[in-house]
Amino acid sequence: MTEKDFIPKAYTNTLENGNFTWSSPSNIALVKYWGKKKHQIPENPSVSFTLDYCKTTTTLSFSKKSDSDSFSFEIFLDGKKQDDFKPKIETFFKRIETYLPFLKDYHFKIETSNSFPHSSGIASSASGMSALALCLMSLEKQLLVDVSEEHFNQKTSFLARLGSGSACRSIEGDLVAWGTHKEIEGSSDYYGVKYPQKVHELFRNYQDTILLVDKGEKQVSSTVGHNLMHNHPFAERRFEQAHENMSKLISIFETGDLDAFIKIVESEALTLHAMMMTSMPYFILMKPNTLEIINKIWAYRAKTNSKICFTLDAGANVHVLYPENEKNTVLEFIKDELVAYCQNGHFIADQIGFGAQLMS
Ligand code: DP6
């Protein structure tokens, strides 16, 4: 597939107005996407667990307008008008207009809400952009009529990527790979694919408890961080390493070797933050409590032989990952020893989910 394959044929149907509602999950990367080329093309492949509880629900209402001169939309978060989201959506619409030529024909009302608190420090761009891309694709499907499920999912992921890279991994769960990798058939830089190889049953219902260490706004956005990978002294080696780690994960997913899984996942998280600390300008997104939690997890693992591990996204919060068969004991440990390091004691008990859902 190339970019041109996502430009639609002439629309055969017309539609005056209507609405679609989708709910789309967040995801947590195991091998991280950090560094991108023009047009949201990742510098390296990544793979993520789709989440279940953390999601965005978006209703897109549309009505045909008399002209097609410019984009026309309004956006609401939890029922409140959110004009500060408009520039991001405008940029998204500009990037995808070639692929959705109907965009200027309609006025859109975008009503969105998140299952997680807005100020949780959990990025809503993956779930938010994928939910919007899904609604727009539902509209295109009506205009084209004959759209296969495969094309629908691929193109939605393709569009979501243009909104926010990691959003392309939020369409179809449970494990999603994005970025060309020689051992993953069908993998592409343009869209995420449901991980096609064998996955051991130990990874079924994997748990992710998100410890909310810092709920504040990040000082450095992901977009700025990605850009700092240009001319980064360790960039090339890092991108190669991501390919190697993907290869290692392929056999780990198959065999269920959780000790090897832990090594890759934790190393990826720390490498991501090491890239931030060694870029110019450098920055640190971890907080003292992030490190306290990591040390507690290591001590607990050494003491109990648990298969618990952590990963981080571009922030201070810690994602605690563990197999379902340890759910009760690890939750006990989290409540006894880790919650004290969370802001106001807040955490979210999530687990692997299976992708976006059409609500109406
Ligand atoms: C650290 O997808 O938020 O979470 O493409 O600029 O919107 P943009 O960046 P974004 O970057 C996510 C980075 C990450 C790692 C990952 O999810 O793979």
Short mmCIF file of C-alpha atoms and ligand atoms in Angstrom, two decimals:
data_model
loop_
_atom_site.label_atom_id
_atom_site.label_comp_id
_atom_site.label_asym_id
_atom_site.label_seq_id
_atom_site.Cartn_x
_atom_site.Cartn_y
_atom_site.Cartn_z
CA MET A 1 0.00 0.00 0.00
CA THR A 2 1.18 3.52 -0.76
CA GLU A 3 -0.24 6.88 0.26
CA LYS A 4 -2.07 7.10 -3.10
CA ASP A 5 -4.09 3.98 -2.27
CA PHE A 6 -5.87 5.97 0.41
CA ILE A 7 -7.23 8.61 -1.97
CA PRO A 8 -10.84 7.54 -2.56
CA LYS A 9 -12.56 7.04 -5.89
CA ALA A 10 -15.38 9.46 -6.69
CA TYR A 11 -18.16 9.22 -4.11
CA THR A 12 -21.25 7.45 -5.38
CA ASN A 13 -23.64 8.41 -2.57
CA THR A 14 -24.70 11.67 -1.01
CA LEU A 15 -25.50 12.32 2.61
CA GLU A 16 -27.02 15.54 3.99
CA ASN A 17 -26.54 15.04 7.71
CA GLY A 18 -26.19 12.47 10.45
CA ASN A 19 -23.89 11.41 13.25
CA PHE A 20 -21.58 8.58 14.34
CA THR A 21 -20.23 7.68 17.75
CA TRP A 22 -17.07 5.65 18.30
CA SER A 23 -15.15 4.81 21.40
CA SER A 24 -11.46 4.23 20.91
CA PRO A 25 -8.84 3.10 23.42
CA SER A 26 -5.49 4.40 24.51
CA ASN A 27 -2.44 2.16 24.04
CA ILE A 28 0.88 1.59 25.76
CA ALA A 29 3.98 0.93 23.67
CA LEU A 30 6.34 -1.93 24.54
CA VAL A 31 8.86 -0.92 21.88
CA LYS A 32 8.66 2.85 21.69
CA TYR A 33 8.07 5.21 18.79
CA TRP A 34 10.40 8.14 19.40
CA GLY A 35 11.60 10.05 16.36
CA LYS A 36 9.74 10.68 13.13
CA LYS A 37 10.31 11.80 9.54
CA LYS A 38 8.12 14.09 7.46
CA HIS A 39 4.41 13.24 7.24
CA GLN A 40 4.37 11.34 10.52
CA ILE A 41 6.53 8.48 9.26
CA PRO A 42 8.18 6.77 12.25
CA GLU A 43 11.94 6.39 12.41
CA ASN A 44 11.51 2.88 13.83
CA PRO A 45 8.85 0.22 14.28
CA SER A 46 6.89 0.01 17.54
CA VAL A 47 4.44 -2.38 19.13
CA SER A 48 1.80 -1.73 21.79
CA PHE A 49 -0.78 -3.27 24.04
CA THR A 50 -4.21 -1.79 23.42
CA LEU A 51 -5.86 -0.67 26.65
CA ASP A 52 -9.38 -1.49 27.71
CA TYR A 53 -10.63 1.05 30.25
CA CYS A 54 -8.72 4.17 29.11
CA LYS A 55 -10.59 5.43 26.09
CA THR A 56 -12.18 8.39 24.34
CA THR A 57 -15.77 8.43 23.13
CA THR A 58 -16.49 10.83 20.29
CA THR A 59 -19.72 11.74 18.52
CA LEU A 60 -19.29 13.42 15.17
CA SER A 61 -22.42 15.18 13.91
CA PHE A 62 -22.29 16.49 10.37
CA SER A 63 -24.50 18.63 8.15
CA LYS A 64 -23.90 19.64 4.54
CA LYS A 65 -23.09 23.31 4.06
CA SER A 66 -23.72 25.49 1.04
CA ASP A 67 -20.05 26.18 0.26
CA SER A 68 -16.85 24.14 0.34
CA ASP A 69 -14.47 27.01 0.97
CA SER A 70 -13.00 26.14 4.35
CA PHE A 71 -13.15 23.73 7.28
CA SER A 72 -16.04 24.36 9.63
CA PHE A 73 -16.22 22.61 12.98
CA GLU A 74 -16.76 23.10 16.68
CA ILE A 75 -15.43 20.89 19.45
CA PHE A 76 -16.75 20.07 22.93
CA LEU A 77 -15.05 18.19 25.77
CA ASP A 78 -17.50 16.85 28.36
CA GLY A 79 -20.15 19.19 26.97
CA LYS A 80 -17.98 22.30 27.23
CA LYS A 81 -16.82 24.17 24.14
CA GLN A 82 -13.07 23.68 23.76
CA ASP A 83 -11.72 26.26 21.35
CA ASP A 84 -8.12 25.59 22.40
CA PHE A 85 -8.37 22.16 20.68
CA LYS A 86 -9.22 23.81 17.36
CA PRO A 87 -5.69 24.42 15.99
CA LYS A 88 -4.79 20.74 16.47
CA ILE A 89 -7.96 19.62 14.66
CA GLU A 90 -7.43 22.19 11.91
CA THR A 91 -3.89 20.84 11.35
CA PHE A 92 -5.28 17.29 11.31
CA PHE A 93 -7.96 18.23 8.75
CA LYS A 94 -5.34 19.90 6.52
CA ARG A 95 -3.16 16.78 6.65
CA ILE A 96 -6.00 14.41 5.75
CA GLU A 97 -7.98 16.53 3.29
CA THR A 98 -6.43 14.79 0.25
CA TYR A 99 -7.63 11.44 1.62
CA LEU A 100 -11.08 12.65 2.73
CA PRO A 101 -12.12 15.15 0.05
CA PHE A 102 -15.55 15.69 1.65
CA LEU A 103 -14.12 17.51 4.68
CA LYS A 104 -14.95 21.05 3.47
CA ASP A 105 -18.48 20.05 2.38
CA TYR A 106 -19.78 19.66 5.93
CA HIS A 107 -20.05 21.49 9.20
CA PHE A 108 -18.94 19.18 12.01
CA LYS A 109 -19.80 19.13 15.67
CA ILE A 110 -17.25 17.02 17.57
CA GLU A 111 -18.34 15.98 21.08
CA THR A 112 -15.74 14.07 23.01
CA SER A 113 -15.18 12.68 26.49
CA ASN A 114 -12.49 10.53 28.11
CA SER A 115 -12.96 7.68 30.56
CA PHE A 116 -9.91 8.93 32.45
CA PRO A 117 -9.75 12.34 34.14
CA HIS A 118 -8.58 15.13 31.84
CA SER A 119 -5.86 16.11 34.29
CA SER A 120 -4.47 12.59 34.82
CA GLY A 121 -1.34 13.16 32.77
CA ILE A 122 -2.57 10.41 30.45
CA ALA A 123 -2.22 11.56 26.88
CA SER A 124 -5.57 11.56 25.14
CA SER A 125 -4.14 12.13 21.67
CA ALA A 126 -4.00 8.42 20.73
CA SER A 127 -7.56 7.65 21.80
CA GLY A 128 -8.89 11.07 20.75
CA MET A 129 -7.39 11.16 17.26
CA SER A 130 -8.30 7.54 16.56
CA ALA A 131 -11.91 8.11 17.69
CA LEU A 132 -12.22 11.10 15.38
CA ALA A 133 -10.62 9.22 12.47
CA LEU A 134 -13.11 6.37 13.01
CA CYS A 135 -16.10 8.74 12.90
CA LEU A 136 -14.80 10.37 9.71
CA MET A 137 -14.26 6.96 8.12
CA SER A 138 -17.81 5.90 9.01
CA LEU A 139 -18.99 8.94 7.08
CA GLU A 140 -16.79 8.09 4.09
CA LYS A 141 -18.06 4.53 4.17
CA GLN A 142 -21.59 5.85 3.61
CA LEU A 143 -20.42 7.96 0.67
CA LEU A 144 -18.54 5.08 -0.97
CA VAL A 145 -20.79 2.18 0.02
CA ASP A 146 -18.42 -0.63 -0.90
CA VAL A 147 -15.64 -0.53 1.72
CA SER A 148 -14.10 -3.72 3.06
CA GLU A 149 -13.41 -4.07 6.77
CA GLU A 150 -9.69 -4.41 6.04
CA HIS A 151 -9.59 -1.19 4.04
CA PHE A 152 -11.69 0.59 6.68
CA ASN A 153 -9.27 -0.36 9.46
CA GLN A 154 -6.15 0.36 7.43
CA LYS A 155 -7.31 3.73 6.23
CA THR A 156 -8.59 4.71 9.69
CA SER A 157 -5.20 3.87 11.15
CA PHE A 158 -3.50 5.75 8.29
CA LEU A 159 -5.58 8.87 9.04
CA ALA A 160 -5.19 8.56 12.83
CA ARG A 161 -1.39 8.46 12.33
CA LEU A 162 -1.58 11.84 10.62
CA GLY A 163 -3.30 13.19 13.75
CA SER A 164 -0.89 11.63 16.24
CA GLY A 165 1.56 8.84 15.45
CA SER A 166 0.66 6.53 18.32
CA ALA A 167 -3.07 6.92 17.49
CA CYS A 168 -2.62 4.56 14.53
CA ARG A 169 -2.10 1.74 17.07
CA SER A 170 -5.53 2.29 18.68
CA ILE A 171 -7.91 0.86 16.07
CA GLU A 172 -7.67 -2.92 16.37
CA GLY A 173 -6.38 -4.64 19.50
CA ASP A 174 -4.94 -6.40 21.32
CA LEU A 175 -1.33 -6.16 20.17
CA VAL A 176 -0.62 -3.68 17.39
CA ALA A 177 2.57 -3.16 15.38
CA TRP A 178 3.34 0.01 13.46
CA GLY A 179 6.35 0.64 11.25
CA THR A 180 7.98 -1.61 8.69
CA HIS A 181 9.80 -4.54 10.24
CA LYS A 182 11.31 -7.31 8.17
CA GLU A 183 9.86 -10.11 10.28
CA ILE A 184 6.32 -8.77 10.65
CA GLU A 185 4.30 -9.53 7.58
CA GLY A 186 2.11 -6.68 6.39
CA SER A 187 3.81 -4.14 8.68
CA SER A 188 3.84 -0.60 7.36
CA ASP A 189 5.09 2.86 8.19
CA TYR A 190 1.70 4.20 7.11
CA TYR A 191 -0.61 2.35 9.50
CA GLY A 192 -0.74 -0.04 12.43
CA VAL A 193 -1.57 -3.72 11.95
CA LYS A 194 -3.00 -6.22 14.37
CA TYR A 195 0.07 -8.22 15.38
CA PRO A 196 -0.09 -11.19 13.01
CA GLN A 197 2.20 -13.76 14.66
CA LYS A 198 1.68 -16.27 17.42
CA VAL A 199 1.09 -14.91 20.93
CA HIS A 200 1.45 -17.10 24.04
CA GLU A 201 -1.60 -17.31 26.27
CA LEU A 202 0.35 -15.73 29.16
CA PHE A 203 -0.11 -12.41 27.36
CA ARG A 204 -3.87 -12.84 27.29
CA ASN A 205 -5.59 -10.31 29.60
CA TYR A 206 -2.24 -8.80 30.57
CA GLN A 207 -2.75 -6.20 33.30
CA ASP A 208 -1.67 -2.55 33.21
CA THR A 209 -2.10 -0.56 36.39
CA ILE A 210 -1.31 3.07 35.67
CA LEU A 211 0.18 4.90 38.62
CA LEU A 212 -0.60 8.61 38.36
CA VAL A 213 2.59 10.14 39.69
CA ASP A 214 2.13 13.55 38.16
CA LYS A 215 -1.12 14.78 36.73
CA GLY A 216 0.19 18.12 35.53
CA GLU A 217 0.67 19.24 31.96
CA LYS A 218 3.96 17.93 30.49
CA GLN A 219 6.71 20.54 30.15
CA VAL A 220 7.79 19.10 26.79
CA SER A 221 5.28 17.76 24.26
CA SER A 222 5.87 14.49 22.41
CA THR A 223 6.04 16.37 19.13
CA VAL A 224 8.93 18.49 20.42
CA GLY A 225 10.61 15.36 21.82
CA HIS A 226 10.33 13.53 18.49
CA ASN A 227 11.92 16.47 16.71
CA LEU A 228 14.88 16.40 19.09
CA MET A 229 15.77 13.00 17.65
CA HIS A 230 16.96 14.83 14.53
CA ASN A 231 20.72 15.27 14.93
CA HIS A 232 20.58 13.35 18.21
CA PRO A 233 24.00 11.77 18.89
CA PHE A 234 22.52 8.32 19.59
CA ALA A 235 19.62 8.37 17.14
CA GLU A 236 20.85 5.91 14.51
CA ARG A 237 21.88 3.30 17.06
CA ARG A 238 18.59 3.74 18.90
CA PHE A 239 16.54 3.17 15.72
CA GLU A 240 18.52 -0.04 15.01
CA GLN A 241 18.00 -1.15 18.59
CA ALA A 242 14.23 -0.77 18.21
CA HIS A 243 14.35 -3.13 15.20
CA GLU A 244 16.38 -5.62 17.25
CA ASN A 245 14.00 -5.38 20.20
CA MET A 246 11.03 -5.99 17.91
CA SER A 247 12.75 -9.16 16.63
CA LYS A 248 13.38 -10.33 20.18
CA LEU A 249 9.75 -9.65 21.14
CA ILE A 250 8.49 -11.77 18.24
CA SER A 251 10.02 -14.90 19.76
CA ILE A 252 9.10 -13.80 23.31
CA PHE A 253 5.45 -13.40 22.32
CA GLU A 254 5.58 -16.90 20.93
CA THR A 255 7.32 -18.66 23.82
CA GLY A 256 5.88 -16.62 26.69
CA ASP A 257 9.37 -16.04 28.16
CA LEU A 258 8.36 -13.36 30.67
CA ASP A 259 11.88 -12.81 32.04
CA ALA A 260 13.04 -11.88 28.56
CA PHE A 261 9.87 -9.79 28.07
CA ILE A 262 10.65 -7.76 31.22
CA LYS A 263 14.19 -6.99 30.02
CA ILE A 264 13.02 -5.62 26.67
CA VAL A 265 10.09 -3.64 28.05
CA GLU A 266 11.96 -1.97 30.90
CA SER A 267 14.99 -1.27 28.73
CA GLU A 268 12.74 0.36 26.12
CA ALA A 269 11.15 2.59 28.76
CA LEU A 270 14.50 3.70 30.16
CA THR A 271 15.97 4.14 26.67
CA LEU A 272 13.07 6.45 25.75
CA HIS A 273 13.85 8.62 28.76
CA ALA A 274 17.59 8.36 28.12
CA MET A 275 16.97 9.81 24.65
CA MET A 276 15.22 12.77 26.31
CA MET A 277 18.07 13.26 28.76
CA THR A 278 20.69 13.17 25.99
CA SER A 279 19.00 15.41 23.42
CA MET A 280 19.89 19.07 23.04
CA PRO A 281 18.15 20.75 24.72
CA TYR A 282 17.88 17.91 27.27
CA PHE A 283 14.95 17.37 29.56
CA ILE A 284 13.68 15.01 32.25
CA LEU A 285 10.04 13.92 32.44
CA MET A 286 10.44 11.40 35.27
CA LYS A 287 9.81 12.63 38.82
CA PRO A 288 11.47 11.43 42.03
CA ASN A 289 8.41 9.24 42.70
CA THR A 290 8.80 7.60 39.28
CA LEU A 291 12.21 6.32 40.44
CA GLU A 292 10.91 5.35 43.87
CA ILE A 293 8.29 3.19 42.19
CA ILE A 294 10.79 1.59 39.79
CA ASN A 295 13.07 0.65 42.70
CA LYS A 296 10.15 -0.78 44.68
CA ILE A 297 9.12 -2.88 41.66
CA TRP A 298 12.67 -4.22 41.30
CA ALA A 299 12.86 -5.07 45.01
CA TYR A 300 9.46 -6.80 44.93
CA ARG A 301 10.48 -8.82 41.88
CA ALA A 302 13.74 -9.90 43.49
CA LYS A 303 11.92 -10.93 46.65
CA THR A 304 8.92 -12.71 45.17
CA ASN A 305 9.90 -13.91 41.69
CA SER A 306 6.90 -12.04 40.37
CA LYS A 307 6.81 -11.23 36.63
CA ILE A 308 5.81 -7.63 37.32
CA CYS A 309 7.54 -4.95 35.27
CA PHE A 310 7.12 -1.30 34.39
CA THR A 311 7.01 0.87 31.34
CA LEU A 312 6.76 4.63 30.89
CA ASP A 313 5.36 6.89 28.23
CA ALA A 314 6.50 10.45 27.69
CA GLY A 315 5.71 11.51 31.24
CA ALA A 316 6.18 10.70 34.92
CA ASN A 317 3.37 8.13 35.28
CA VAL A 318 4.31 4.47 35.60
CA HIS A 319 2.50 1.65 33.79
CA VAL A 320 2.82 -1.50 35.89
CA LEU A 321 2.50 -4.58 33.67
CA TYR A 322 1.86 -8.13 34.92
CA PRO A 323 0.16 -11.35 33.87
CA GLU A 324 -3.45 -11.92 34.91
CA ASN A 325 -2.53 -14.84 37.18
CA GLU A 326 -0.75 -12.36 39.50
CA LYS A 327 -3.63 -9.89 39.60
CA ASN A 328 -4.55 -10.25 43.27
CA THR A 329 -1.03 -10.33 44.72
CA VAL A 330 0.31 -7.48 42.60
CA LEU A 331 -2.70 -5.26 43.29
CA GLU A 332 -2.13 -5.87 46.97
CA PHE A 333 1.53 -4.85 46.56
CA ILE A 334 0.53 -1.75 44.59
CA LYS A 335 -1.94 -0.69 47.27
CA ASP A 336 0.47 -1.40 50.12
CA GLU A 337 3.67 0.00 48.67
CA LEU A 338 3.21 2.05 45.50
CA VAL A 339 0.04 4.09 45.92
CA ALA A 340 1.85 6.31 48.43
CA TYR A 341 3.94 7.65 45.52
CA CYS A 342 0.90 8.55 43.39
CA GLN A 343 -0.56 12.04 43.34
CA ASN A 344 -3.54 11.95 45.71
CA GLY A 345 -3.15 8.17 45.78
CA HIS A 346 -4.66 7.87 42.30
CA PHE A 347 -4.15 4.94 39.95
CA ILE A 348 -6.12 3.29 37.14
CA ALA A 349 -6.44 -0.49 37.00
CA ASP A 350 -6.50 -1.27 33.29
CA GLN A 351 -5.76 -4.30 31.13
CA ILE A 352 -5.35 -5.31 27.53
CA GLY A 353 -8.35 -4.43 25.37
CA PHE A 354 -9.47 -5.34 21.91
CA GLY A 355 -9.80 -2.10 20.01
CA ALA A 356 -12.32 0.53 19.04
CA GLN A 357 -16.10 0.09 19.09
CA LEU A 358 -18.87 1.66 17.06
CA MET A 359 -21.44 2.92 19.59
CA SER A 360 -24.09 4.21 17.19
C1 DP6 B 1 6.52 8.06 24.12
O1 DP6 B 1 2.12 9.71 19.18
O2 DP6 B 1 2.12 11.35 21.08
O3 DP6 B 1 4.22 7.53 23.82
O4 DP6 B 1 3.06 11.67 16.59
O5 DP6 B 1 3.86 13.76 17.68
O6 DP6 B 1 1.52 12.95 18.11
P1 DP6 B 1 2.97 12.57 17.80
O7 DP6 B 1 3.53 11.79 19.06
P2 DP6 B 1 2.87 10.70 19.99
O8 DP6 B 1 4.19 10.02 20.58
C2 DP6 B 1 4.10 8.96 21.48
C3 DP6 B 1 5.40 8.64 22.04
C4 DP6 B 1 5.45 7.62 23.13
C5 DP6 B 1 5.86 6.25 22.61
C6 DP6 B 1 4.84 5.46 21.87
O9 DP6 B 1 3.63 5.57 22.14
O10 DP6 B 1 5.27 4.63 21.04
#
